XYZ file of C-alpha atoms in Angstrom:
562
model
C 43.948 161.530 114.586
C 40.734 159.589 113.823
C 39.608 159.179 117.381
C 36.274 157.536 118.289
C 34.238 158.316 121.592
C 31.920 155.936 122.996
C 29.162 157.400 125.446
C 27.257 155.193 127.266
C 24.119 157.240 128.615
C 23.176 154.390 130.986
C 26.571 154.314 132.841
C 27.948 157.710 132.043
C 31.109 156.317 130.494
C 33.301 157.997 128.102
C 35.895 155.666 126.242
C 38.104 156.577 123.448
C 39.629 154.423 120.750
C 40.672 154.591 117.677
C 38.773 154.283 114.136
C 39.146 150.867 112.804
C 41.184 150.577 109.689
C 38.716 149.272 107.641
C 36.195 152.550 108.504
C 38.958 154.641 107.212
C 37.661 154.683 103.674
C 34.076 155.732 105.002
C 33.241 158.890 106.085
C 29.724 160.484 106.819
C 26.876 158.603 105.251
C 28.921 155.840 104.540
C 30.423 155.871 107.871
C 27.297 155.872 109.467
C 25.997 152.903 107.067
C 28.972 150.774 108.175
C 28.560 151.575 112.196
C 24.954 150.401 111.805
C 25.548 147.379 109.621
C 28.106 146.144 112.540
C 26.648 147.350 115.547
C 22.815 148.098 115.531
C 20.067 145.574 115.377
C 17.704 146.500 112.513
C 14.766 145.201 114.446
C 15.397 147.498 117.626
C 13.080 150.164 118.938
C 14.220 153.378 117.478
C 13.824 155.230 120.828
C 15.005 152.251 123.096
C 18.458 151.197 124.426
C 19.736 149.054 121.512
C 19.586 151.919 118.984
C 22.744 154.113 118.653
C 23.453 157.794 117.913
C 26.083 158.022 115.355
C 28.024 161.661 115.032
C 30.591 161.425 112.211
C 32.746 163.749 109.697
C 33.776 162.776 106.192
C 36.631 161.023 104.847
C 38.606 164.154 104.028
C 37.681 166.058 107.309
C 40.479 168.332 108.560
C 41.778 168.573 105.081
C 41.935 171.652 102.983
C 39.216 170.485 100.907
C 36.545 172.977 101.108
C 33.161 171.650 102.866
C 35.097 168.665 103.889
C 33.863 169.360 107.349
C 30.438 168.300 107.038
C 28.620 166.579 109.818
C 26.501 163.410 109.534
C 23.962 162.019 112.384
C 22.521 158.668 112.004
C 20.703 156.059 113.812
C 17.502 154.202 112.884
C 14.844 156.680 112.213
C 11.769 156.737 114.384
C 10.030 158.474 111.354
C 10.541 155.748 108.798
C 11.719 152.878 110.916
C 14.675 152.512 108.596
C 18.210 153.466 108.337
C 18.905 157.237 108.512
C 21.731 159.486 108.020
C 21.135 163.433 108.002
C 23.911 166.007 107.133
C 24.377 169.313 107.858
C 26.914 172.320 107.494
C 27.896 174.614 110.358
C 30.938 174.668 112.491
C 30.576 171.620 114.325
C 32.336 169.321 111.881
C 35.045 171.487 111.465
C 36.072 171.922 115.249
C 35.580 168.030 115.850
C 38.115 167.604 112.953
C 40.451 170.236 114.701
C 40.382 167.758 117.569
C 40.975 164.647 115.552
C 37.655 163.300 116.183
C 36.073 161.272 113.637
C 33.039 159.845 115.675
C 31.023 159.845 118.648
C 28.968 156.927 119.187
C 25.867 157.615 121.946
C 24.610 154.146 123.474
C 21.668 152.949 125.537
C 19.579 155.199 127.445
C 19.597 156.550 130.820
C 18.150 155.029 133.781
C 17.103 158.031 135.180
C 15.813 161.575 134.112
C 18.816 163.673 134.037
C 19.776 165.403 130.952
C 23.310 165.947 129.908
C 25.302 167.689 127.477
C 28.433 165.963 125.402
C 31.095 168.591 125.807
C 34.340 168.319 123.854
C 36.886 170.586 125.950
C 39.628 172.780 124.437
C 42.176 170.304 125.227
C 40.293 167.436 122.996
C 38.613 165.760 126.327
C 35.319 164.398 126.107
C 32.512 164.275 128.984
C 29.208 164.344 130.207
C 27.846 167.480 131.720
C 24.403 168.309 133.645
C 22.091 170.059 131.256
C 18.868 169.850 133.480
C 19.263 173.600 133.773
C 18.636 173.566 129.638
C 15.465 171.504 129.479
C 12.525 173.108 128.210
C 14.625 175.610 125.961
C 14.572 175.535 122.251
C 17.365 175.968 120.332
C 17.926 179.822 119.780
C 17.666 180.498 123.575
C 19.616 177.252 124.312
C 22.919 178.609 121.933
C 22.686 181.878 123.633
C 23.070 180.312 127.210
C 25.962 177.924 125.953
C 27.555 181.168 124.335
C 27.290 182.811 127.501
C 28.689 179.825 129.714
C 31.281 178.409 127.191
C 32.196 181.643 124.851
C 31.321 182.400 121.379
C 34.210 180.108 119.491
C 32.118 176.872 120.478
C 30.101 174.529 117.939
C 26.960 173.531 119.153
C 24.662 170.783 117.790
C 21.412 170.589 119.700
C 17.476 169.700 120.021
C 14.813 171.994 121.211
C 11.578 170.891 122.779
C 10.556 169.113 119.753
C 13.419 166.357 120.600
C 12.548 166.804 124.281
C 9.060 165.246 123.225
C 10.129 162.588 121.091
C 8.528 164.317 118.110
C 9.007 162.020 114.865
C 10.032 164.835 112.916
C 12.712 166.554 115.108
C 15.835 167.648 114.071
C 19.281 168.361 115.261
C 20.394 171.927 114.769
C 24.281 172.803 113.988
C 25.467 176.405 114.737
C 26.177 178.393 111.479
C 29.458 179.571 111.226
C 29.158 183.109 110.002
C 26.113 183.999 112.540
C 26.693 181.617 115.300
C 22.945 180.677 115.524
C 21.163 177.219 115.309
C 20.137 177.476 111.292
C 21.619 174.451 109.994
C 19.383 171.430 110.167
C 20.407 167.713 110.354
C 16.385 167.697 109.846
C 15.084 164.344 108.388
C 14.121 161.160 109.795
C 13.203 162.632 113.434
C 16.887 161.942 114.975
C 16.606 164.830 117.288
C 14.161 162.364 118.913
C 16.800 159.836 119.187
C 18.989 162.350 120.999
C 15.791 163.222 123.272
C 15.283 159.419 123.806
C 18.963 159.242 125.515
C 18.520 162.745 127.301
C 21.284 164.442 125.262
C 20.412 168.022 124.990
C 23.506 169.137 122.816
C 26.836 168.374 121.749
C 29.253 171.201 122.508
C 32.274 171.526 120.718
C 35.305 173.916 122.126
C 38.004 175.606 119.777
C 41.272 173.204 120.041
C 44.316 174.732 121.509
C 46.221 173.212 119.070
C 44.763 171.879 115.827
C 45.406 168.362 115.012
C 47.269 168.041 111.606
C 45.753 165.572 109.364
C 48.131 162.789 108.480
C 48.483 162.770 104.747
C 50.243 159.802 103.319
C 51.060 161.774 100.052
C 50.614 165.509 100.568
C 51.737 166.801 97.499
C 49.663 164.546 95.700
C 46.390 165.898 97.544
C 47.569 169.423 97.141
C 47.922 168.909 93.455
C 44.365 167.640 93.096
C 42.915 170.005 95.258
C 44.408 173.107 93.239
C 42.959 171.260 90.103
C 39.603 171.204 91.823
C 39.764 174.773 93.069
C 40.494 175.943 89.532
C 37.044 174.058 88.840
C 35.434 175.481 91.302
C 36.045 179.001 90.311
C 35.373 178.624 86.531
C 32.368 180.542 85.334
C 30.409 177.232 84.329
C 30.884 175.560 87.842
C 27.705 176.788 89.131
C 29.368 177.887 92.340
C 28.935 181.501 91.405
C 25.324 181.349 91.260
C 25.076 179.810 94.637
C 27.105 182.598 95.944
C 24.948 185.373 94.713
C 21.785 183.919 95.358
C 21.785 180.706 97.438
C 19.449 177.780 96.692
C 16.263 179.745 96.720
C 16.408 180.910 93.090
C 15.663 177.648 91.926
C 12.068 178.459 92.392
C 12.264 180.034 89.356
C 13.424 177.091 87.351
C 11.223 174.298 89.237
C 8.041 176.566 88.691
C 8.874 177.079 84.901
C 9.229 173.371 84.535
C 5.999 172.331 86.346
C 8.226 170.445 89.113
C 7.441 172.949 91.905
C 4.820 171.455 94.458
C 1.784 173.572 94.537
C -1.093 173.119 96.622
C -0.091 169.176 97.864
C 2.119 168.340 94.917
C -1.232 168.780 92.750
C 0.582 169.337 89.526
C -0.538 172.658 88.875
C 1.497 175.886 88.072
C 2.130 178.531 90.872
C -0.366 181.714 89.712
C 2.221 184.284 88.080
C 0.702 187.143 90.249
C 2.034 184.805 93.290
C 5.158 183.681 91.869
C 6.093 187.379 91.133
C 5.898 188.117 94.873
C 8.533 185.420 95.860
C 10.599 184.908 92.514
C 14.557 184.961 92.529
C 14.358 188.789 91.806
C 12.336 189.492 95.059
C 14.348 186.964 97.065
C 17.863 188.845 95.716
C 16.340 192.200 96.474
C 15.142 191.282 100.022
C 18.738 189.413 100.799
C 20.912 192.300 99.574
C 18.942 195.231 100.616
C 20.923 197.981 102.625
C 24.139 196.950 101.112
C 24.133 193.448 103.192
C 26.811 190.874 102.135
C 25.721 188.726 99.158
C 26.820 185.061 100.482
C 28.470 183.915 103.805
C 30.110 180.375 104.458
C 28.030 178.344 107.227
C 31.144 176.151 107.716
C 34.732 177.438 107.855
C 36.779 177.343 104.824
C 34.141 177.004 102.342
C 34.692 178.907 98.975
C 31.014 178.579 97.680
C 29.302 180.707 100.491
C 25.785 180.046 99.704
C 24.340 181.202 103.013
C 21.775 184.184 103.188
C 20.874 186.587 106.014
C 17.157 186.987 105.824
C 15.750 189.977 107.224
C 11.974 191.327 107.666
C 10.803 194.948 106.581
C 11.988 196.259 109.678
C 15.459 195.056 109.153
C 15.392 192.326 111.771
C 17.432 189.207 111.493
C 15.018 186.218 110.767
C 17.211 183.396 109.680
C 20.214 182.678 107.995
C 19.312 179.229 106.785
C 16.539 179.248 104.340
C 16.963 177.291 101.773
C 14.968 176.059 98.389
C 13.516 173.027 100.082
C 11.745 175.340 102.700
C 10.748 178.197 100.331
C 8.832 175.817 98.097
C 7.390 173.413 100.462
C 6.310 176.106 103.023
C 5.545 178.409 100.260
C 3.853 177.396 96.801
C 2.927 173.917 98.274
C 0.812 175.627 100.842
C -0.734 178.521 98.329
C 1.627 181.074 100.382
C 3.044 183.875 98.485
C 4.681 185.639 101.645
C 8.552 185.687 102.062
C 8.252 187.037 105.720
C 5.761 184.100 106.570
C 8.261 181.646 104.802
C 11.042 183.111 106.814
C 8.866 183.022 109.908
C 8.004 179.214 109.643
C 11.665 178.515 108.838
C 12.715 180.314 112.253
C 10.246 178.746 114.217
C 10.904 175.258 113.022
C 14.766 175.728 113.839
C 13.936 176.871 116.963
C 11.787 174.131 118.020
C 13.787 171.651 116.196
C 11.858 170.175 113.504
C 12.227 169.400 109.894
C 11.082 171.928 107.706
C 10.182 169.800 104.865
C 7.904 167.614 106.632
C 6.299 170.640 108.158
C 5.456 172.239 104.700
C 4.222 169.001 103.665
C 1.971 168.453 106.389
C 0.688 171.967 106.496
C -0.925 171.562 102.789
C -1.884 168.088 103.779
C -4.084 170.208 106.770
C -5.339 172.119 104.266
C -6.325 169.418 101.588
C -8.233 167.924 104.640
C -10.203 171.297 105.056
C -8.839 171.926 108.414
C -7.742 175.468 107.398
C -7.990 177.302 103.966
C -5.336 177.450 101.531
C -2.656 179.929 101.666
C -4.414 181.376 105.045
C -1.346 182.876 106.963
C -2.977 183.508 110.269
C -4.560 179.941 110.344
C -0.729 178.646 109.591
C 0.579 180.677 112.462
C -1.924 179.337 114.740
C -1.186 175.639 113.818
C 2.307 176.054 113.967
C 1.621 177.628 117.564
C 0.124 174.543 118.402
C 3.019 172.686 117.159
C 5.520 174.461 119.267
C 3.320 174.377 122.605
C 2.433 170.560 121.886
C -0.929 170.783 123.745
C -3.571 170.018 121.036
C -4.080 166.989 119.214
C -3.551 168.692 116.096
C -0.372 170.148 117.386
C 1.331 167.018 118.433
C 0.139 165.268 114.807
C 2.345 167.725 113.226
C 5.438 166.548 115.165
C 4.296 163.003 114.186
C 4.931 163.696 110.510
C 3.272 164.250 107.395
C 2.421 160.318 107.016
C 0.878 159.783 109.920
C -0.906 163.457 110.038
C -2.507 162.252 106.836
C -3.535 158.770 108.005
C -5.181 160.520 111.179
C -7.043 162.874 109.090
C -8.180 160.427 106.379
C -6.183 162.237 103.477
C -5.554 160.174 100.348
C -3.267 162.589 98.703
C -0.587 162.393 101.402
C 2.982 162.720 99.624
C 5.123 160.444 101.647
C 7.213 157.299 101.048
C 8.415 154.948 103.853
C 6.865 157.475 106.205
C 8.910 160.567 104.975
C 7.523 163.568 103.342
C 8.591 164.587 99.850
C 10.981 167.295 99.324
C 10.348 170.247 96.696
C 10.225 168.586 93.602
C 6.886 167.437 92.151
C 7.713 163.875 90.646
C 4.715 164.050 87.750
C 7.082 166.105 85.722
C 10.542 165.089 87.040
C 9.676 161.300 86.964
C 13.359 160.498 87.624
C 13.169 161.882 91.348
C 9.971 159.913 91.688
C 12.142 156.604 91.160
C 14.762 157.993 93.903
C 11.947 158.941 96.222
C 10.262 155.601 95.756
C 13.508 153.393 96.260
C 16.060 155.350 98.349
C 16.792 153.692 101.433
C 16.515 157.012 103.129
C 12.846 157.514 102.023
C 11.590 160.489 99.564
C 14.810 162.637 99.782
C 16.158 164.817 97.110
C 19.495 164.484 98.160
C 19.740 161.106 97.607
C 19.633 161.577 93.947
C 18.327 164.345 92.509
C 18.091 163.974 88.336
C 17.229 167.540 87.500
C 19.455 168.644 84.961
C 19.502 168.409 81.075
C 16.816 166.413 79.353
C 13.138 165.104 79.008
C 12.027 164.458 82.496
C 8.264 163.733 81.450
C 9.110 160.880 79.462
C 9.698 157.845 81.341
C 12.377 156.351 79.063
C 15.777 156.143 80.826
C 14.428 157.598 84.274
C 15.466 154.479 86.352
C 18.694 154.339 84.914
C 18.995 158.275 85.918
C 17.810 157.715 89.209
C 20.340 154.619 89.729
C 23.411 156.732 88.426
C 22.200 159.876 90.716
C 22.018 157.705 93.982
C 25.394 156.113 93.547
C 27.049 159.328 93.011
C 25.258 161.171 95.662
C 26.058 158.326 98.050
C 29.655 158.488 97.056
C 29.309 162.613 97.448
C 27.745 162.031 101.030
C 30.810 160.215 102.330
C 33.019 163.325 101.287
C 31.399 166.696 101.753
C 28.673 169.026 100.675
C 26.607 168.283 97.319
C 27.162 171.748 96.138
C 31.031 171.380 96.353
C 30.794 167.970 95.082
C 28.622 168.935 91.921
C 30.998 171.900 90.968
C 33.750 169.538 90.171
C 34.059 169.043 86.374
C 35.198 165.321 86.966
C 34.393 163.757 90.398
C 37.852 161.736 89.725
C 39.602 164.822 91.242
C 38.280 163.620 94.825
C 39.476 160.325 94.462
C 42.916 161.661 93.591
C 42.774 163.424 96.828
C 41.464 160.462 99.015
C 44.607 158.744 97.333
C 46.822 161.785 98.428
C 45.582 161.439 101.903
C 44.855 158.003 102.690
C 46.884 156.338 100.159
C 45.847 153.361 98.202
C 44.726 152.971 94.134
C 41.807 155.423 93.833
C 40.200 156.620 90.819
C 36.808 157.717 89.632
C 35.394 153.953 89.514
C 36.802 153.251 93.019
C 34.716 156.330 94.180
C 31.611 155.354 92.536
C 32.014 151.976 94.144
C 32.459 153.626 97.577
C 28.692 154.782 96.592
C 27.431 151.144 95.863
C 28.736 149.863 98.942
C 27.227 152.512 100.896
C 23.656 151.886 99.079
C 24.009 148.301 99.496
C 24.411 148.543 103.074
C 21.761 150.702 103.814
C 19.375 148.460 101.619
C 20.351 145.450 103.361
C 19.873 146.916 106.721
C 16.341 148.280 105.836
C 15.357 144.266 104.280
C 16.731 143.236 107.739
C 14.358 145.749 109.738
C 11.509 144.325 107.699
C 11.378 146.796 104.386
C 10.487 144.679 101.007
C 9.973 145.583 97.275
C 6.405 146.769 98.361
C 7.928 149.682 100.207
C 9.575 150.986 97.036
C 7.161 152.572 95.736
C 5.551 156.281 95.569
C 1.917 156.771 97.379
C -0.931 155.091 95.420
C -2.662 158.573 94.176
C 0.435 159.328 92.077
C -0.239 156.340 89.752
C -3.779 157.462 89.562
C -2.484 160.747 88.234
C -0.651 159.449 85.243
C 2.966 158.668 87.020
C 3.877 156.171 84.595
C 7.011 154.194 86.010
C 5.810 151.330 87.686
C 7.127 149.795 91.103
C 8.205 146.850 89.500
C 10.169 148.771 86.925
C 11.761 150.853 89.775
C 13.745 147.622 91.132
C 15.879 148.136 88.014
C 17.652 150.658 90.071
C 19.684 147.963 92.056
C 21.169 146.273 89.250
C 24.446 147.517 89.601
């Protein structure tokens, strides 16, 4: 258990080693931060030979903890120029854990133009396989061909032509466990372009002949804590039930009511009632449960929450199984669009091409802000997306560069991005704590880095910096372990510390778990500092301050007083 594979794309060597002892108490985001700190020059070219692509699982991957098999991808980001970790569900992490593989580190760049797959065979051997036959394919066609060649039981992490072209918003798409389609996105930061720079088209993982057993130090202790957690997860007040019934899209009702739903390029307006009625949670639930369709599916094996939903159009044709709130909000109301089918089409097109839907939603709104296409014009949106997919026009290629660079090229002042990364689906004007997270997180404007949504007054600046600090620490700890939905469904995160103690040994409690989050943030922040980031980068775009956002950049620095 805990094997690490190093793959050199220049020499073609594949070396196996054991995970360092000091690395065992890190997983996912923390493990990415540790490897990047120890091995990657912060000043390197993101698309060059010094950058490394890190693919890894969580601390408790391979155990019975639900959602513990989430997968992380990390590298220096071509989009932000800083450290980046993007995590994803699907079946790839589960299969890697079944082989006892904790991490794959992809190094260097090829000296030729040959493309390759990383293939994990059923017996656990890892090899590089020629992949020139797959070049030019987008993710749906690629996965179909890989299923035809290797069978239906594989997991695939792949790039589409966006990654091949080096689009700065290129994602890596993981296969969904239930539908076997590439709808799970390690989306943020352009890490698909890093894979493309190393001429890696996909990671293919076969089902292990014999599944590796996790080497528990005290399995009884782990099982006792896991049982306590499952009871909390199934409790009526855990929040897991709502996620199972409707996924994340119904969050739109709440964000619209609170005035934090992005509308017309984060304008601070409310979405018109007649438009909201067409895409609210009631309409969403009607669509995803029509004709007796199952209400919730697991995107990864063993998930007890099962928040994934299959979306079909009016003809009953499957469009996607990975449509989430962020895409729904940013490609919908943020662009003044109230057509569910179009939003689902955008999601499908982005997954297929392999790009971040949040960047695309924000970029479409910036194009509308620039007057290039009218607000809410559905056919114009389809045309712009076509140009991005084909990559033959200046505007299409600019979309692939990300919202920040697009806005700069078009001369748009109101461009919602921090550290080069587009904002997520929460307008910080009325959710001020998340504005602090957007500005100060080493990851850029990322909601999963510390979402402050919850009970309380979010319009008053008082206490928001502390709230962001607590959320960032907690989420950094979560991102070493599992899916955020599973983590936040626990009444007490200390239960996960008990599980780590049972799995790995050692004196773990809630405080040591939070310390893990702090260590992760400190490593990331130090790495970014070495890459050239300063306090001047920890701020929202200037127009937010001109539009009455009143937590100043110097106040935000208090986030890092832990």
